Tab-separated table of N, CA and C in Angstrom:
chain	number	residue	atom	x	y	z
A	187	UNK	N	127.357	106.936	108.094
A	187	UNK	CA	127.662	106.770	106.685
A	187	UNK	C	128.984	106.047	106.522
A	188	UNK	N	129.025	105.128	105.615
A	188	UNK	CA	130.288	104.480	105.283
A	188	UNK	C	130.995	105.323	104.235
A	189	UNK	N	132.173	105.795	104.605
A	189	UNK	CA	132.943	106.639	103.705
A	189	UNK	C	134.319	106.027	103.544
A	190	UNK	N	134.739	105.887	102.321
A	190	UNK	CA	136.070	105.372	102.053
A	190	UNK	C	137.004	106.561	101.869
A	191	UNK	N	137.962	106.688	102.761
A	191	UNK	CA	138.899	107.814	102.731
A	191	UNK	C	139.966	107.584	101.678
A	192	UNK	N	140.192	108.588	100.857
A	192	UNK	CA	141.242	108.556	99.845
A	192	UNK	C	142.151	109.753	100.083
A	193	UNK	N	143.314	109.507	100.665
A	193	UNK	CA	144.222	110.604	101.004
A	193	UNK	C	144.757	111.331	99.780
A	194	UNK	N	144.618	110.761	98.615
A	194	UNK	CA	145.092	111.398	97.386
A	194	UNK	C	143.982	112.103	96.618
A	195	UNK	N	142.766	112.074	97.150
A	195	UNK	CA	141.643	112.707	96.461
A	195	UNK	C	141.821	114.227	96.439
A	196	UNK	N	141.368	114.836	95.388
A	196	UNK	CA	141.416	116.291	95.264
A	196	UNK	C	140.071	116.777	94.747
A	197	UNK	N	139.868	118.055	94.854
A	197	UNK	CA	138.676	118.683	94.299
A	197	UNK	C	139.146	119.910	93.523
A	198	UNK	N	139.474	119.681	92.268
A	198	UNK	CA	140.080	120.719	91.446
A	198	UNK	C	139.193	121.960	91.331
A	199	UNK	N	137.888	121.769	91.211
A	199	UNK	CA	136.982	122.920	91.067
A	199	UNK	C	137.014	123.789	92.321
A	200	UNK	N	136.976	123.171	93.511
A	200	UNK	CA	137.001	123.938	94.758
A	200	UNK	C	138.367	124.589	94.957
A	201	UNK	N	139.432	123.858	94.629
A	201	UNK	CA	140.776	124.440	94.716
A	201	UNK	C	140.878	125.693	93.850
A	202	UNK	N	140.390	125.614	92.622
A	202	UNK	CA	140.439	126.772	91.707
A	202	UNK	C	139.609	127.922	92.244
A	203	UNK	N	138.436	127.602	92.782
A	203	UNK	CA	137.571	128.627	93.357
A	203	UNK	C	138.280	129.346	94.507
A	204	UNK	N	138.870	128.571	95.427
A	204	UNK	CA	139.563	129.182	96.562
A	204	UNK	C	140.752	130.022	96.115
A	205	UNK	N	141.490	129.553	95.137
A	205	UNK	CA	142.609	130.352	94.624
A	205	UNK	C	142.083	131.652	94.018
A	206	UNK	N	140.969	131.582	93.314
A	206	UNK	CA	140.409	132.770	92.665
A	206	UNK	C	139.970	133.813	93.688
A	207	UNK	N	139.167	133.398	94.682
A	207	UNK	CA	138.646	134.383	95.639
A	207	UNK	C	139.720	134.888	96.595
A	208	UNK	N	140.817	134.145	96.710
A	208	UNK	CA	141.909	134.545	97.599
A	208	UNK	C	143.101	135.102	96.824
A	209	UNK	N	142.859	135.536	95.607
A	209	UNK	CA	143.881	136.194	94.778
A	209	UNK	C	145.159	135.358	94.690
A	210	UNK	N	144.981	134.047	94.479
A	210	UNK	CA	146.088	133.094	94.323
A	210	UNK	C	147.032	133.041	95.518
A	211	UNK	N	146.516	133.377	96.694
A	211	UNK	CA	147.310	133.329	97.923
A	211	UNK	C	147.161	131.933	98.537
A	212	UNK	N	148.183	131.096	98.341
A	212	UNK	CA	148.122	129.718	98.825
A	212	UNK	C	147.988	129.637	100.343
A	213	UNK	N	148.536	130.603	101.056
A	213	UNK	CA	148.413	130.633	102.510
A	213	UNK	C	146.965	130.803	102.948
A	214	UNK	N	146.237	131.683	102.265
A	214	UNK	CA	144.817	131.880	102.592
A	214	UNK	C	144.002	130.637	102.237
A	215	UNK	N	144.334	130.003	101.113
A	215	UNK	CA	143.631	128.776	100.707
A	215	UNK	C	143.863	127.685	101.735
A	216	UNK	N	145.104	127.512	102.163
A	216	UNK	CA	145.417	126.520	103.186
A	216	UNK	C	144.661	126.821	104.474
A	217	UNK	N	144.585	128.110	104.842
A	217	UNK	CA	143.842	128.485	106.030
A	217	UNK	C	142.377	128.052	105.925
A	218	UNK	N	141.732	128.281	104.765
A	218	UNK	CA	140.317	127.899	104.597
A	218	UNK	C	140.163	126.403	104.805
A	219	UNK	N	141.060	125.612	104.230
A	219	UNK	CA	140.988	124.159	104.426
A	219	UNK	C	141.177	123.794	105.901
A	220	UNK	N	142.118	124.432	106.572
A	220	UNK	CA	142.338	124.146	107.995
A	220	UNK	C	141.119	124.535	108.819
A	221	UNK	N	140.511	125.679	108.497
A	221	UNK	CA	139.332	126.097	109.249
A	221	UNK	C	138.186	125.112	109.018
A	222	UNK	N	137.995	124.678	107.784
A	222	UNK	CA	136.946	123.688	107.515
A	222	UNK	C	137.221	122.402	108.297
A	223	UNK	N	138.470	122.004	108.385
A	223	UNK	CA	138.826	120.821	109.173
A	223	UNK	C	138.570	121.017	110.652
A	224	UNK	N	138.705	122.256	111.134
A	224	UNK	CA	138.489	122.521	112.563
A	224	UNK	C	137.039	122.302	112.977
A	225	UNK	N	136.139	122.251	112.015
A	225	UNK	CA	134.723	122.023	112.338
A	225	UNK	C	134.509	120.668	113.008
A	226	UNK	N	135.450	119.769	112.840
A	226	UNK	CA	135.319	118.427	113.409
A	226	UNK	C	136.055	118.283	114.737
A	227	UNK	N	136.726	119.324	115.187
A	227	UNK	CA	137.480	119.312	116.434
A	227	UNK	C	136.591	119.857	117.536
A	228	UNK	N	136.379	119.096	118.589
A	228	UNK	CA	135.464	119.534	119.644
A	228	UNK	C	136.152	119.912	120.946
A	229	UNK	N	137.460	119.792	121.026
A	229	UNK	CA	138.172	120.157	122.250
A	229	UNK	C	138.527	121.641	122.181
A	230	UNK	N	137.651	122.474	122.721
A	230	UNK	CA	137.819	123.923	122.637
A	230	UNK	C	138.796	124.465	123.665
A	231	UNK	N	139.350	123.591	124.500
A	231	UNK	CA	140.336	124.069	125.474
A	231	UNK	C	141.620	124.509	124.789
A	232	UNK	N	141.902	123.956	123.627
A	232	UNK	CA	143.120	124.321	122.900
A	232	UNK	C	142.994	125.757	122.397
A	233	UNK	N	143.978	126.584	122.717
A	233	UNK	CA	143.928	128.009	122.352
A	233	UNK	C	143.761	128.207	120.847
A	234	UNK	N	144.358	127.329	120.031
A	234	UNK	CA	144.261	127.510	118.593
A	234	UNK	C	142.837	127.276	118.077
A	235	UNK	N	141.983	126.680	118.893
A	235	UNK	CA	140.595	126.462	118.497
A	235	UNK	C	139.687	127.597	118.943
A	236	UNK	N	140.167	128.465	119.798
A	236	UNK	CA	139.341	129.544	120.334
A	236	UNK	C	139.342	130.723	119.360
A	237	UNK	N	138.677	130.525	118.225
A	237	UNK	CA	138.687	131.508	117.143
A	237	UNK	C	137.284	131.765	116.612
A	238	UNK	N	137.112	132.952	116.051
A	238	UNK	CA	135.892	133.327	115.342
A	238	UNK	C	136.333	133.774	113.955
A	239	UNK	N	135.724	133.220	112.937
A	239	UNK	CA	136.096	133.573	111.571
A	239	UNK	C	135.171	134.669	111.049
A	240	UNK	N	135.773	135.791	110.680
A	240	UNK	CA	135.061	136.900	110.048
A	240	UNK	C	135.491	136.925	108.589
A	241	UNK	N	134.530	136.829	107.667
A	241	UNK	CA	134.838	136.821	106.236
A	241	UNK	C	134.268	138.085	105.617
A	242	UNK	N	135.165	138.902	105.092
A	242	UNK	CA	134.818	140.204	104.538
A	242	UNK	C	135.001	140.188	103.025
A	243	UNK	N	134.002	140.688	102.312
A	243	UNK	CA	134.119	140.796	100.864
A	243	UNK	C	132.876	141.426	100.283
A	244	UNK	N	133.005	141.876	99.054
A	244	UNK	CA	131.858	142.488	98.400
A	244	UNK	C	130.818	141.427	98.051
A	245	UNK	N	129.623	141.874	97.673
A	245	UNK	CA	128.564	140.953	97.290
A	245	UNK	C	129.001	140.107	96.101
A	246	UNK	N	128.680	138.831	96.130
A	246	UNK	CA	129.037	137.941	95.037
A	246	UNK	C	130.495	137.520	95.020
A	247	UNK	N	131.199	137.732	96.131
A	247	UNK	CA	132.637	137.417	96.165
A	247	UNK	C	132.929	135.963	96.492
A	248	UNK	N	131.941	135.210	96.943
A	248	UNK	CA	132.159	133.807	97.268
A	248	UNK	C	132.099	133.486	98.751
A	249	UNK	N	131.756	134.484	99.573
A	249	UNK	CA	131.687	134.251	101.024
A	249	UNK	C	130.699	133.126	101.349
A	250	UNK	N	129.541	133.164	100.725
A	250	UNK	CA	128.512	132.175	101.059
A	250	UNK	C	128.873	130.774	100.586
A	251	UNK	N	129.725	130.653	99.583
A	251	UNK	CA	130.147	129.324	99.140
A	251	UNK	C	130.929	128.626	100.249
A	252	UNK	N	131.770	129.389	100.946
A	252	UNK	CA	132.524	128.802	102.056
A	252	UNK	C	131.564	128.272	103.119
A	253	UNK	N	130.516	129.034	103.437
A	253	UNK	CA	129.567	128.552	104.446
A	253	UNK	C	128.744	127.383	103.922
A	254	UNK	N	128.431	127.358	102.627
A	254	UNK	CA	127.705	126.215	102.059
A	254	UNK	C	128.524	124.939	102.181
A	255	UNK	N	129.823	125.039	101.919
A	255	UNK	CA	130.693	123.874	102.056
A	255	UNK	C	130.762	123.459	103.530
A	256	UNK	N	130.915	124.424	104.430
A	256	UNK	CA	130.958	124.117	105.866
A	256	UNK	C	129.666	123.434	106.308
A	257	UNK	N	128.529	123.951	105.858
A	257	UNK	CA	127.237	123.336	106.191
A	257	UNK	C	127.167	121.900	105.689
A	258	UNK	N	127.632	121.680	104.466
A	258	UNK	CA	127.597	120.332	103.895
A	258	UNK	C	128.489	119.378	104.686
A	259	UNK	N	129.617	119.874	105.173
A	259	UNK	CA	130.532	119.024	105.932
A	259	UNK	C	129.948	118.600	107.269
A	260	UNK	N	129.347	119.531	108.013
A	260	UNK	CA	128.837	119.187	109.344
A	260	UNK	C	127.380	118.753	109.321
A	261	UNK	N	126.659	119.103	108.261
A	261	UNK	CA	125.241	118.753	108.154
A	261	UNK	C	124.353	119.869	108.674
A	262	UNK	N	123.200	119.991	108.079
A	262	UNK	CA	122.257	121.042	108.483
A	262	UNK	C	121.810	120.883	109.930
A	263	UNK	N	121.716	119.646	110.412
A	263	UNK	CA	121.267	119.422	111.786
A	263	UNK	C	122.263	119.963	112.810
A	264	UNK	N	123.524	120.103	112.417
A	264	UNK	CA	124.561	120.596	113.324
A	264	UNK	C	124.910	122.054	113.047
A	265	UNK	N	124.096	122.730	112.229
A	265	UNK	CA	124.337	124.115	111.848
A	265	UNK	C	123.189	124.983	112.338
A	266	UNK	N	123.517	126.150	112.877
A	266	UNK	CA	122.492	127.114	113.278
A	266	UNK	C	122.800	128.463	112.640
A	267	UNK	N	121.745	129.173	112.306
A	267	UNK	CA	121.876	130.532	111.794
A	267	UNK	C	121.687	131.491	112.954
A	268	UNK	N	122.573	132.473	113.044
A	268	UNK	CA	122.538	133.426	114.152
A	268	UNK	C	122.702	134.837	113.623
A	269	UNK	N	122.417	135.787	114.483
A	269	UNK	CA	122.686	137.201	114.237
A	269	UNK	C	123.549	137.645	115.403
A	270	UNK	N	124.822	137.986	115.140
A	270	UNK	CA	125.713	138.285	116.262
A	270	UNK	C	125.238	139.470	117.078
A	271	UNK	N	124.450	140.324	116.487
A	271	UNK	CA	123.914	141.452	117.242
A	271	UNK	C	122.843	141.013	118.239
A	272	UNK	N	122.253	139.855	118.008
A	272	UNK	CA	121.214	139.324	118.903
A	272	UNK	C	121.767	138.323	119.917
A	273	UNK	N	123.031	137.978	119.814
A	273	UNK	CA	123.624	137.013	120.746
A	273	UNK	C	123.974	137.711	122.045
A	274	UNK	N	122.996	137.767	122.924
A	274	UNK	CA	123.180	138.417	124.218
A	274	UNK	C	122.679	137.476	125.307
A	275	UNK	N	123.339	137.482	126.456
A	275	UNK	CA	122.955	136.545	127.520
A	275	UNK	C	121.500	136.658	127.949
A	276	UNK	N	120.937	137.863	127.881
A	276	UNK	CA	119.567	138.042	128.360
A	276	UNK	C	118.517	137.664	127.312
A	277	UNK	N	118.922	137.385	126.095
A	277	UNK	CA	117.970	137.042	125.030
A	277	UNK	C	117.610	135.565	125.058
A	278	UNK	N	116.402	135.259	124.591
A	278	UNK	CA	116.002	133.877	124.406
A	278	UNK	C	116.708	133.324	123.170
A	279	UNK	N	116.877	132.020	123.115
A	279	UNK	CA	117.355	131.395	121.898
A	279	UNK	C	118.830	131.077	121.837
A	280	UNK	N	119.596	131.477	122.834
A	280	UNK	CA	121.019	131.149	122.827
A	280	UNK	C	121.209	129.637	122.895
A	281	UNK	N	120.251	128.920	123.465
A	281	UNK	CA	120.391	127.478	123.625
A	281	UNK	C	120.460	126.725	122.295
A	282	UNK	N	120.119	127.369	121.167
A	282	UNK	CA	120.257	126.690	119.869
A	282	UNK	C	121.714	126.376	119.570
A	283	UNK	N	122.639	127.056	120.257
A	283	UNK	CA	124.054	126.827	120.035
A	283	UNK	C	124.552	125.551	120.717
A	284	UNK	N	123.758	125.032	121.654
A	284	UNK	CA	124.132	123.813	122.369
A	284	UNK	C	124.126	122.646	121.385
A	285	UNK	N	125.212	121.915	121.324
A	285	UNK	CA	125.393	120.761	120.437
A	285	UNK	C	125.507	121.110	118.954
A	286	UNK	N	125.636	122.375	118.623
A	286	UNK	CA	125.868	122.753	117.224
A	286	UNK	C	127.365	122.740	116.948
A	287	UNK	N	127.734	122.402	115.728
A	287	UNK	CA	129.136	122.463	115.313
A	287	UNK	C	129.463	123.779	114.627
A	288	UNK	N	128.454	124.375	113.989
A	288	UNK	CA	128.677	125.559	113.167
A	288	UNK	C	127.554	126.561	113.399
A	289	UNK	N	127.929	127.818	113.638
A	289	UNK	CA	126.973	128.919	113.734
A	289	UNK	C	127.343	129.932	112.661
A	290	UNK	N	126.354	130.330	111.857
A	290	UNK	CA	126.603	131.202	110.715
A	290	UNK	C	125.784	132.478	110.842
A	291	UNK	N	126.472	133.611	110.783
A	291	UNK	CA	125.795	134.891	110.580
A	291	UNK	C	126.118	135.260	109.145
A	292	UNK	N	125.168	135.014	108.255
A	292	UNK	CA	125.422	135.067	106.818
A	292	UNK	C	125.456	136.464	106.232
A	293	UNK	N	124.985	137.455	106.950
A	293	UNK	CA	124.977	138.793	106.360
A	293	UNK	C	124.888	139.836	107.459
A	294	UNK	N	125.999	140.058	108.135
A	294	UNK	CA	126.019	141.035	109.202
A	294	UNK	C	125.948	142.429	108.614
A	295	UNK	N	124.982	143.181	109.070
A	295	UNK	CA	124.810	144.553	108.582
A	295	UNK	C	124.663	145.482	109.772
A	296	UNK	N	125.660	145.472	110.626
A	296	UNK	CA	125.612	146.289	111.833
A	296	UNK	C	126.774	147.275	111.824
A	297	UNK	N	126.648	148.298	112.616
A	297	UNK	CA	127.731	149.285	112.720
A	297	UNK	C	128.732	148.889	113.799
A	298	UNK	N	128.224	148.244	114.868
A	298	UNK	CA	129.121	147.903	115.970
A	298	UNK	C	128.554	146.765	116.805
A	299	UNK	N	129.455	145.982	117.379
A	299	UNK	CA	129.113	144.989	118.394
A	299	UNK	C	129.610	145.568	119.702
A	300	UNK	N	128.681	145.870	120.598
A	300	UNK	CA	129.054	146.516	121.848
A	300	UNK	C	129.110	145.553	123.029
A	301	UNK	N	128.410	144.424	122.934
A	301	UNK	CA	128.442	143.431	124.005
A	301	UNK	C	129.090	142.168	123.450
A	302	UNK	N	130.316	141.903	123.873
A	302	UNK	CA	131.055	140.748	123.351
A	302	UNK	C	131.021	139.544	124.292
A	303	UNK	N	130.180	139.592	125.301
A	303	UNK	CA	130.133	138.521	126.301
A	303	UNK	C	129.952	137.157	125.658
A	304	UNK	N	128.935	137.006	124.834
A	304	UNK	CA	128.656	135.708	124.228
A	304	UNK	C	129.742	135.320	123.236
A	305	UNK	N	130.270	136.273	122.468
A	305	UNK	CA	131.349	135.949	121.526
A	305	UNK	C	132.553	135.384	122.270
A	306	UNK	N	132.879	135.987	123.411
A	306	UNK	CA	134.003	135.494	124.215
A	306	UNK	C	133.701	134.104	124.778
A	307	UNK	N	132.486	133.917	125.269
A	307	UNK	CA	132.127	132.615	125.833
A	307	UNK	C	132.076	131.529	124.763
A	308	UNK	N	131.533	131.862	123.604
A	308	UNK	CA	131.455	130.882	122.515
A	308	UNK	C	132.837	130.423	122.079
A	309	UNK	N	133.752	131.361	121.967
A	309	UNK	CA	135.078	131.014	121.464
A	309	UNK	C	136.032	130.589	122.568
A	310	UNK	N	135.621	130.690	123.821
A	310	UNK	CA	136.524	130.394	124.928
A	310	UNK	C	136.195	129.179	125.754
A	311	UNK	N	135.225	128.364	125.313
A	311	UNK	CA	134.839	127.160	126.042
A	311	UNK	C	134.325	127.470	127.442
A	312	UNK	N	133.649	128.615	127.573
A	312	UNK	CA	133.074	129.007	128.849
A	312	UNK	C	131.618	128.553	128.925
A	313	UNK	N	131.114	128.430	130.135
A	313	UNK	CA	129.712	128.071	130.321
A	313	UNK	C	128.818	129.226	129.863
A	314	UNK	N	127.738	128.882	129.187
A	314	UNK	CA	126.777	129.859	128.678
A	314	UNK	C	125.428	129.552	129.311
A	315	UNK	N	124.791	130.567	129.853
A	315	UNK	CA	123.438	130.405	130.401
A	315	UNK	C	122.454	131.002	129.412
A	316	UNK	N	121.358	130.289	129.214
A	316	UNK	CA	120.373	130.728	128.239
A	316	UNK	C	118.971	130.667	128.826
A	317	UNK	N	118.225	131.727	128.563
A	317	UNK	CA	116.808	131.707	128.901
A	317	UNK	C	116.079	130.902	127.838
A	318	UNK	N	115.015	130.205	128.261
A	318	UNK	CA	114.189	129.466	127.311
A	318	UNK	C	112.728	129.751	127.642
A	319	UNK	N	111.954	130.037	126.616
A	319	UNK	CA	110.540	130.335	126.833
A	319	UNK	C	109.810	129.093	127.337
A	320	UNK	N	109.080	129.287	128.417
A	320	UNK	CA	108.232	128.254	129.005
A	320	UNK	C	108.997	127.006	129.435
A	321	UNK	N	110.316	127.131	129.620
A	321	UNK	CA	111.143	126.021	130.082
A	321	UNK	C	112.137	126.564	131.095
A	322	UNK	N	112.792	125.649	131.807
A	322	UNK	CA	113.856	126.057	132.715
A	322	UNK	C	115.042	126.589	131.918
A	323	UNK	N	115.733	127.540	132.518
A	323	UNK	CA	116.955	128.033	131.889
A	323	UNK	C	117.957	126.893	131.784
A	324	UNK	N	118.906	127.010	130.880
A	324	UNK	CA	119.899	125.961	130.678
A	324	UNK	C	121.290	126.599	130.658
A	325	UNK	N	122.256	125.878	131.215
A	325	UNK	CA	123.657	126.293	131.170
A	325	UNK	C	124.431	125.186	130.477
A	326	UNK	N	125.293	125.570	129.546
A	326	UNK	CA	126.016	124.575	128.769
A	326	UNK	C	127.338	125.147	128.276
A	327	UNK	N	128.225	124.248	127.856
A	327	UNK	CA	129.440	124.616	127.138
A	327	UNK	C	129.252	124.158	125.702
A	328	UNK	N	129.834	124.889	124.781
A	328	UNK	CA	129.653	124.552	123.384
A	328	UNK	C	130.985	124.492	122.652
A	329	UNK	N	131.008	123.733	121.580
A	329	UNK	CA	132.193	123.657	120.730
A	329	UNK	C	131.883	124.207	119.346
A	330	UNK	N	130.863	125.043	119.273
A	330	UNK	CA	130.447	125.621	118.001
A	330	UNK	C	131.539	126.531	117.433
A	331	UNK	N	131.695	126.502	116.125
A	331	UNK	CA	132.592	127.423	115.420
A	331	UNK	C	131.712	128.491	114.786
A	332	UNK	N	132.047	129.744	115.022
A	332	UNK	CA	131.249	130.867	114.529
A	332	UNK	C	131.913	131.473	113.308
A	333	UNK	N	131.113	131.661	112.241
A	333	UNK	CA	131.578	132.347	111.040
A	333	UNK	C	130.631	133.508	110.776
A	334	UNK	N	131.203	134.680	110.577
A	334	UNK	CA	130.434	135.903	110.366
A	334	UNK	C	130.814	136.472	108.997
A	335	UNK	N	129.832	136.603	108.120
A	335	UNK	CA	130.058	137.155	106.786
A	335	UNK	C	129.572	138.594	106.759
A	336	UNK	N	130.333	139.470	106.089
A	336	UNK	CA	129.894	140.864	106.018
A	336	UNK	C	130.498	141.557	104.808
A	337	UNK	N	129.764	142.592	104.331
A	337	UNK	CA	130.187	143.388	103.183
A	337	UNK	C	130.763	144.729	103.600
A	338	UNK	N	130.434	145.159	104.800
A	338	UNK	CA	130.840	146.471	105.275
A	338	UNK	C	131.490	146.310	106.643
A	339	UNK	N	132.662	146.910	106.804
A	339	UNK	CA	133.382	146.799	108.075
A	339	UNK	C	132.543	147.347	109.230
A	340	UNK	N	132.725	146.765	110.389
A	340	UNK	CA	132.043	147.230	111.589
A	340	UNK	C	133.020	147.200	112.753
A	341	UNK	N	132.653	147.856	113.817
A	341	UNK	CA	133.501	147.979	114.991
A	341	UNK	C	133.048	146.986	116.064
A	342	UNK	N	134.009	146.370	116.730
A	342	UNK	CA	133.725	145.507	117.876
A	342	UNK	C	134.381	146.137	119.093
A	343	UNK	N	133.564	146.479	120.078
A	343	UNK	CA	134.081	147.028	121.330
A	343	UNK	C	134.768	145.891	122.079
A	344	UNK	N	136.077	145.988	122.213
A	344	UNK	CA	136.885	144.899	122.759
A	344	UNK	C	137.857	145.468	123.783
A	345	UNK	N	137.345	145.769	124.954
A	345	UNK	CA	138.142	146.447	125.977
A	345	UNK	C	139.326	145.639	126.480
A	346	UNK	N	139.202	144.330	126.565
A	346	UNK	CA	140.289	143.535	127.131
A	346	UNK	C	141.114	142.784	126.088
A	347	UNK	N	140.818	142.939	124.801
A	347	UNK	CA	141.608	142.326	123.739
A	347	UNK	C	141.302	140.872	123.461
A	348	UNK	N	140.321	140.303	124.138
A	348	UNK	CA	139.998	138.892	123.940
A	348	UNK	C	139.461	138.609	122.539
A	349	UNK	N	138.614	139.467	122.010
A	349	UNK	CA	138.070	139.245	120.666
A	349	UNK	C	139.171	139.448	119.630
A	350	UNK	N	140.002	140.431	119.800
A	350	UNK	CA	141.117	140.666	118.867
A	350	UNK	C	142.013	139.433	118.802
A	351	UNK	N	142.259	138.798	119.944
A	351	UNK	CA	143.096	137.594	119.980
A	351	UNK	C	142.407	136.417	119.282
A	352	UNK	N	141.093	136.381	119.343
A	352	UNK	CA	140.342	135.234	118.817
A	352	UNK	C	139.819	135.435	117.398
A	353	UNK	N	139.794	136.665	116.930
A	353	UNK	CA	139.217	136.956	115.614
A	353	UNK	C	140.208	136.644	114.495
A	354	UNK	N	139.701	136.022	113.459
A	354	UNK	CA	140.468	135.801	112.237
A	354	UNK	C	139.698	136.499	111.130
A	355	UNK	N	140.346	137.406	110.425
A	355	UNK	CA	139.712	138.130	109.329
A	355	UNK	C	140.222	137.574	108.011
A	356	UNK	N	139.298	137.059	107.215
A	356	UNK	CA	139.614	136.576	105.877
A	356	UNK	C	138.949	137.530	104.895
A	357	UNK	N	139.743	138.301	104.173
A	357	UNK	CA	139.214	139.223	103.166
A	357	UNK	C	139.282	138.533	101.814
A	358	UNK	N	138.128	138.439	101.152
A	358	UNK	CA	138.094	137.822	99.826
A	358	UNK	C	137.411	138.771	98.852
A	359	UNK	N	137.894	138.755	97.656
A	359	UNK	CA	137.331	139.623	96.626
A	359	UNK	C	137.376	138.921	95.288
A	360	UNK	N	136.349	139.147	94.485
A	360	UNK	CA	136.331	138.628	93.132
A	360	UNK	C	135.787	139.698	92.218
A	361	UNK	N	135.980	139.494	90.941
A	361	UNK	CA	135.520	140.475	89.953
A	361	UNK	C	134.018	140.562	89.912
């Protein structure tokens, strides 16, 4: 696509929306813009890129709008829908993360994540092995950014602190 970049362009409606859901916290708004920009960064070796975004808020708070914007930026072809509770090395389907820019768990409704192997590998630029039905297994590295939306807090078993170091919690609330 031919796109003409305008460094002075703004989106007043989106700016107002972000200020509203983030209780006028400019730091949180800036963070959302930086995270959206990170979707285009593919060098996952940089520690600042080894992150998982968890967005917490009540129903109708605007969590899904952030993912809609992220999807629009990277395109549907580069976006995959996942369930973090199903992201396990022994499960089929992990290979959908190969060559994806964005992975979205749009409505996590779990009490706990007990196996963090894939979360650590996804956010750490580690090799991931995936079973595939009726095909050879595949091993790959990915630069996918994971965003997890949820209405109810859950526990992540994190014995070595790797997920705590990589997790970013964005709490948003609206009337």
